[in-house]
Amino acid sequence: MSSTNATTNYGTTISIESLKVIAEIIGIPSLSDECGKELSEDITFKLKHIIQNAMKFMTHGKRTRLIPSDVDNSLILYNIEPLYGFSSAEHIPFRFASGGGRELHYTEDKELDLNDVVLNSTIKYPLEASVRSHWLAIDGIQPTIPENPPPISKDEQKLESVNPIANLKKKESDKESHGKPTTGKIHKLRNVETVHVKQLATHELSVEQQLYYKEITEACVGSDELRRTEALQSLSNDPGLHAMLPRMCTFIAEGVKVNVVQHNLALLIYLMRMVKSLQDNPTLYLEKYLHELIPSVLTCILSKQLSRTPEMDNHWALRDFASRIISQISKAFNTSVNNIQCRITRLFSDALSNESSHLPTIYGALQGLAELGPQLVKLHIVPRIESLASRVDKVLLDSSSSQADKIAATQIKNLLIKVLTPVLKNSQPDIEKYENEFGSLAHPLYSAVTKARTPSLSGGIGSRT
Amino acid sequence: MDVDPSVPDLFIPPPCSDIVMETIKVESPIIEEVKPDIVETPHPSNVLEKNVISAVLQICKKYNLKKTEEALKSEVHVSPDMVSMGSDSDVNKLLSAYKSEGDPDVYKDSYAALLKFVENSLDIYKHELGTILYPMFVHMYLELVYNGYKDQAIQFMETYGPKQEDYYQEDIQKFAAITLREQMRSSEIVETFKSNAFIIRMSRDTVSILKRHLNEKDHSVLLNIIKNHLYLDMYEGVARNKDQIEITAGGMVGEARREDNKAKVFYGLLKEPDLQCFVQAEEDEDGDGGADADKPKKKKAKKDSLFYKKSKTDPNAPSSDRMPLPELKDADKLEKVKALRESSKRVTLSAETLPSICCYTLLNTYYSVSCTEISEDASMLAVGFADSRIKVWSLVPQKLKAMKSAEQLQDINLEADDVLQRIMEDRSAETTKTLIGHTRSVTKISFSPDKTLLVSSSVDGTVRLWSLLLWTCLVVYKGHLTPVWDVEFSPYGYYFVTGGHDKTARLWVTDQYQPVRVFVGHYSDVDCVKFHPNSNYVATGSSDRTVRLWDCVSGSQVRLMTGHKGSITVLCFAIDGRFLASAGTDNNILVWDMAHGHLLAVFSAHTERIETLAFSRDGNILVSGSQDCSIKLWDFTKFTEDISFDDISVCHNPDIKKDGQYYLLRTFGTKQSPAITLFFTRRNVLFAVTYKKSEE
């Protein structure tokens, strides 16, 4: 307990306001200030006593959080009947309300319909306590199994990749609390050595890890959907994957390179799902491997052809999925140093403005920008609506264009309307202005925007409160 | 729970303690002279004595304690007029420890002056003089409150409260809650401060400097407080420096006096019982198996070294008849032989060879598990729950069996060799058994060394003895009445010790309903108790931030150790019995020397309350488990090698190892699950019992 903290706690008392409210609840309409002051002093003192004793029950209950039963126990100690019906193991938040010149803190007390409780027979029976055993360490080495915490926590991974200097410093002072056990030999060697030769960083995987890697990669790109689901589940939950991460990322990057050339849509989707799982894993920090992941994901968004039969396959879904991943990555790892978001945006923007880019690429760029946020849509798409519209029209009207191109053009058109509507919604649609700025897209956009605005007027009030 | 019906009101203090306190501070001598021992009773002819007795009689009357009243009357031969003499105001006067000092501003000024004096004094004396500030602050505040200067008191608290050391803040919070005179009467900590002198150790030089300063000017307030409420334990030699003072500070009422740790403690281990004949008998049986002549011989030679090793007597060990211990039964001897056999297969741990850790995680016990315990042979795990149940799990393939019913037992041939197996009912075998009997949260469980009994303590104020053959409750020991926090069986069985909220620790024997010893002396809850490996002593840790060692034979306190900055949650004796490790809410592990009661080292690396400690069976490694979800291993061999026992004398603290991380070997994190019990098996595999902290 720091002394600065303590100062604020000296002599805190229950406010007279609160006492007055409590008095009102129990039917005393006007409590005098003096009376309130006396009461507040007395009650505060007694409350503090009770809580101080309740803390003892908390300590002996091997907990770090005070729960209602601790207070009950403390009350019993003072020969007071405990408050029944407040036994909740969960955190009960204090809510704040003000109004009528009064400020109040209260806990939410929901009213339950007794009929519901009585008639509802599906009351959950609490699970019986059970014991489960696992090896926390074997001869001083902690195995990387789901039961154990990850050998290197996410914070440490982050520190390692963001601030290498801190890492160096830590190594000097750290007594190697992680990784291999300290053996006398290593210590001796270190003392004898005068010249410190930096060791090559070898990432050796244990046999089990190699096996795991093989199994996982096979399952992820194999044909058995059930196994794949399990593998992806493991990728998104397992805590011990840190050591395998470089290999996983290389696997994904190489896989994308090969399969884009071969237009193997299915495999590309599987690989993107792997990226998503890794991204979802709470114990992994991907920063170090973004140089491999971002190009792969971008390829899946922007490539001109992703499947062998583009007119048949739904490669649009892959582009949508990959766009979502890239927006997540950019949100999670964008810093002023690496400028990920800016760089990605520029890439998309270039693809849009480039006259020679293929229609699927344009679709990808649009979707990518849309996922990154409405601000970017406004900045990069809105000024280009006319040129995009004319290009789409050209394809649609031209009888010589291929079936695939026509599908692409329709997709782009639909996407544009979908993406632009929420952005344009905020201002009153004006058909003349639209015709000037948006060319052939003016009318569909106008109808979409008007449609979007009408229900929002009626439903707006309800959703705002 | 049993409740005294005569105490209907909230916060009525126990009626007698105030008076006892008054007898204590009769005529305090001037500061530099050592005060009379506090238990010494004043001369009977003293006028005050009469008043005290009349006050006691008053209270007896008030609470209708007629028998006590009569007993007291007959004992002191009071004249009847004396009873009438004492009026209510007299009682109040006696209860008042704080006389009115007139001007409330005097306090603030004299405290400021004292602060200035301490700050301006020479560096070598500064820190030692500084120790007087906290008790002075507390007593001044209490005097202000007592005399009704509420605003001044609050102001005084706000000005100087934050300036006190961090480890006193917890208590200061408690004082700060008291702003009215009436509240003082119901506060436990005020009681403690009123009735006990705050002990401060000072060198002769420092005392003389303080004395000179106080005599220079008129410091009647300070002098009064020193006279009435402080005890200056003077020692010859150089004043201590800041670190030395800080490390042993933290006790609720100051440090330990020198006399507290003067008694001799037999910290050595008892001689192991002679198991040789037993081994011999067993071997003969083995020999019958028809092995060739050479093999048994070899075996024998090996075993001899194993069983004869401990025949040398330790000069520090108590004699085996110092405390009556139960006779070993044949079954116990067999068990001991088995244990020794197994320990011969033990891995010797060191910094190079760290243990394997097997982690038992309790599932679905979110906030409901309150204690866990593993039997000495690692065959059973007992868990106490907040809902008053006790569950026992078998950790080995053998299931838990109950004894057959009485009728069935009659049919068993008592001469059969396997009679012990035959009496057990096979059909009732289960992997877990539940013991139901307590009415509120179970706080601690302990297995008897022969694994047939289990003793448990509970918040309901009772201690229960359970049979692990019948799986029922055998005895309910009532004595504490308030929550019992800890219980432990003696390593030799028969005895067990408890500690509780009533500030006492009690020693019991299984076949008596009443405690055989009551250890009184702690100023706050006794949070943990631990038997010394030789069973002759009991260590207790308390919320008053002291560790005490009690002699089970005489019942007296033989060690008092201060240095913890928070309440103590766990104690653990080293294997050789010389060292005691304690840990608590201050996140530090302190290691004490039982020979002189000195603090030897502070291990600090945990960031949350420490819940459990354990020594490896070879004594080389100390492990600690904490609420910060980590298990830390400490190199105890290195630590014992580093201590030089040459410069240890009775009055001087040896160098205290303060570099908290120096002996840290490794840290093992657990996944969101703090270890609440750590246990080394006979082969030195570490068992950790954890529970999931988050709801999953």
Tab-separated table of N, CA, C and O in Angstrom, chain B residues 439-476:
chain	number	residue	atom	x	y	z
B	439	THR	N	-20.224	-26.963	10.041
B	439	THR	CA	-21.379	-26.170	9.643
B	439	THR	C	-20.989	-24.953	8.819
B	439	THR	O	-21.832	-24.328	8.192
B	440	ARG	N	-19.711	-24.623	8.835
B	440	ARG	CA	-19.275	-23.497	8.000
B	440	ARG	C	-17.939	-23.841	7.360
B	440	ARG	O	-17.423	-24.933	7.533
B	441	SER	N	-17.408	-22.872	6.630
B	441	SER	CA	-16.202	-23.102	5.829
B	441	SER	C	-15.099	-23.853	6.585
B	441	SER	O	-14.805	-23.548	7.741
B	442	VAL	N	-14.509	-24.827	5.933
B	442	VAL	CA	-13.383	-25.562	6.502
B	442	VAL	C	-12.120	-24.745	6.245
B	442	VAL	O	-11.929	-24.242	5.142
B	443	THR	N	-11.281	-24.573	7.261
B	443	THR	CA	-10.118	-23.702	7.062
B	443	THR	C	-8.817	-24.476	6.896
B	443	THR	O	-7.902	-23.992	6.250
B	444	LYS	N	-8.719	-25.649	7.492
B	444	LYS	CA	-7.467	-26.404	7.353
B	444	LYS	C	-7.717	-27.861	7.703
B	444	LYS	O	-8.583	-28.163	8.516
B	445	ILE	N	-6.938	-28.714	7.066
B	445	ILE	CA	-7.040	-30.150	7.307
B	445	ILE	C	-5.641	-30.672	7.592
B	445	ILE	O	-4.668	-30.140	7.070
B	446	SER	N	-5.536	-31.703	8.398
B	446	SER	CA	-4.232	-32.324	8.589
B	446	SER	C	-4.401	-33.823	8.791
B	446	SER	O	-5.288	-34.268	9.514
B	447	PHE	N	-3.548	-34.608	8.117
B	447	PHE	CA	-3.580	-36.054	8.271
B	447	PHE	C	-2.727	-36.448	9.466
B	447	PHE	O	-1.689	-35.828	9.717
B	448	SER	N	-3.138	-37.465	10.183
B	448	SER	CA	-2.265	-37.996	11.223
B	448	SER	C	-1.155	-38.778	10.530
B	448	SER	O	-1.333	-39.241	9.408
B	449	PRO	N	-0.001	-38.937	11.200
B	449	PRO	CA	1.116	-39.612	10.518
B	449	PRO	C	0.774	-41.050	10.116
B	449	PRO	O	1.303	-41.542	9.130
B	450	ASP	N	-0.126	-41.741	10.854
B	450	ASP	CA	-0.439	-43.116	10.465
B	450	ASP	C	-1.602	-43.185	9.467
B	450	ASP	O	-2.065	-44.276	9.130
B	451	LYS	N	-2.074	-42.038	9.029
B	451	LYS	CA	-3.095	-41.939	7.978
B	451	LYS	C	-4.436	-42.567	8.342
B	451	LYS	O	-5.223	-42.871	7.469
B	452	THR	N	-4.682	-42.809	9.617
B	452	THR	CA	-5.983	-43.343	9.978
B	452	THR	C	-6.901	-42.240	10.487
B	452	THR	O	-8.097	-42.440	10.610
B	453	LEU	N	-6.313	-41.088	10.786
B	453	LEU	CA	-7.102	-39.983	11.319
B	453	LEU	C	-6.888	-38.737	10.486
B	453	LEU	O	-5.866	-38.557	9.832
B	454	LEU	N	-7.894	-37.894	10.567
B	454	LEU	CA	-7.817	-36.616	9.868
B	454	LEU	C	-8.388	-35.587	10.830
B	454	LEU	O	-9.410	-35.851	11.463
B	455	VAL	N	-7.738	-34.455	10.957
B	455	VAL	CA	-8.285	-33.423	11.826
B	455	VAL	C	-8.552	-32.188	10.979
B	455	VAL	O	-7.810	-31.889	10.054
B	456	SER	N	-9.667	-31.529	11.241
B	456	SER	CA	-10.027	-30.382	10.410
B	456	SER	C	-10.506	-29.240	11.282
B	456	SER	O	-11.128	-29.459	12.321
B	457	SER	N	-10.204	-28.035	10.876
B	457	SER	CA	-10.655	-26.849	11.609
B	457	SER	C	-11.616	-26.091	10.730
B	457	SER	O	-11.578	-26.198	9.508
B	458	SER	N	-12.453	-25.301	11.372
B	458	SER	CA	-13.480	-24.625	10.593
B	458	SER	C	-13.805	-23.256	11.164
B	458	SER	O	-13.496	-22.939	12.313
B	459	VAL	N	-14.452	-22.460	10.335
B	459	VAL	CA	-14.909	-21.141	10.755
B	459	VAL	C	-15.985	-21.269	11.843
B	459	VAL	O	-16.195	-20.361	12.625
B	460	ASP	N	-16.637	-22.424	11.914
B	460	ASP	CA	-17.675	-22.592	12.932
B	460	ASP	C	-17.115	-22.719	14.345
B	460	ASP	O	-17.871	-22.907	15.302
B	461	GLY	N	-15.804	-22.620	14.482
B	461	GLY	CA	-15.190	-22.592	15.809
B	461	GLY	C	-14.852	-23.961	16.374
B	461	GLY	O	-14.347	-24.063	17.481
B	462	THR	N	-15.130	-25.001	15.622
B	462	THR	CA	-14.834	-26.340	16.132
B	462	THR	C	-13.685	-26.965	15.365
B	462	THR	O	-13.336	-26.540	14.270
B	463	VAL	N	-13.121	-27.971	15.999
B	463	VAL	CA	-12.118	-28.808	15.352
B	463	VAL	C	-12.689	-30.211	15.371
B	463	VAL	O	-13.213	-30.642	16.393
B	464	ARG	N	-12.651	-30.900	14.259
B	464	ARG	CA	-13.227	-32.241	14.222
B	464	ARG	C	-12.159	-33.269	13.891
B	464	ARG	O	-11.269	-33.023	13.088
B	465	LEU	N	-12.291	-34.399	14.547
B	465	LEU	CA	-11.395	-35.522	14.276
B	465	LEU	C	-12.192	-36.568	13.508
B	465	LEU	O	-13.282	-36.954	13.925
B	466	TRP	N	-11.648	-36.995	12.379
B	466	TRP	CA	-12.343	-37.952	11.526
B	466	TRP	C	-11.533	-39.231	11.453
B	466	TRP	O	-10.305	-39.194	11.480
B	467	SER	N	-12.235	-40.328	11.323
B	467	SER	CA	-11.553	-41.601	11.123
B	467	SER	C	-11.521	-41.892	9.637
B	467	SER	O	-12.543	-41.802	8.954
B	468	LEU	N	-10.358	-42.270	9.150
B	468	LEU	CA	-10.252	-42.604	7.731
B	468	LEU	C	-10.458	-44.114	7.519
B	468	LEU	O	-10.273	-44.623	6.426
B	469	LEU	N	-10.810	-44.825	8.601
B	469	LEU	CA	-11.201	-46.226	8.451
B	469	LEU	C	-12.716	-46.332	8.402
B	469	LEU	O	-13.280	-47.108	7.656
B	470	LEU	N	-13.368	-45.528	9.259
B	470	LEU	CA	-14.826	-45.559	9.295
B	470	LEU	C	-15.440	-44.468	8.426
B	470	LEU	O	-16.613	-44.523	8.086
B	471	TRP	N	-14.647	-43.446	8.093
B	471	TRP	CA	-15.115	-42.298	7.324
B	471	TRP	C	-16.263	-41.574	8.023
B	471	TRP	O	-17.267	-41.213	7.416
B	472	THR	N	-16.115	-41.443	9.329
B	472	THR	CA	-17.089	-40.650	10.080
B	472	THR	C	-16.345	-39.750	11.047
B	472	THR	O	-15.146	-39.923	11.289
B	473	CYS	N	-17.086	-38.821	11.626
B	473	CYS	CA	-16.495	-37.925	12.615
B	473	CYS	C	-16.408	-38.651	13.948
B	473	CYS	O	-17.345	-39.345	14.350
B	474	LEU	N	-15.270	-38.521	14.634
B	474	LEU	CA	-15.097	-39.192	15.920
B	474	LEU	C	-15.309	-38.235	17.075
B	474	LEU	O	-16.018	-38.527	18.022
B	475	VAL	N	-14.663	-37.071	17.009
B	475	VAL	CA	-14.711	-36.126	18.124
B	475	VAL	C	-14.901	-34.717	17.572
B	475	VAL	O	-14.390	-34.389	16.506
B	476	VAL	N	-15.650	-33.908	18.314
B	476	VAL	CA	-15.712	-32.483	18.019
B	476	VAL	C	-15.043	-31.762	19.183
B	476	VAL	O	-15.477	-31.897	20.322
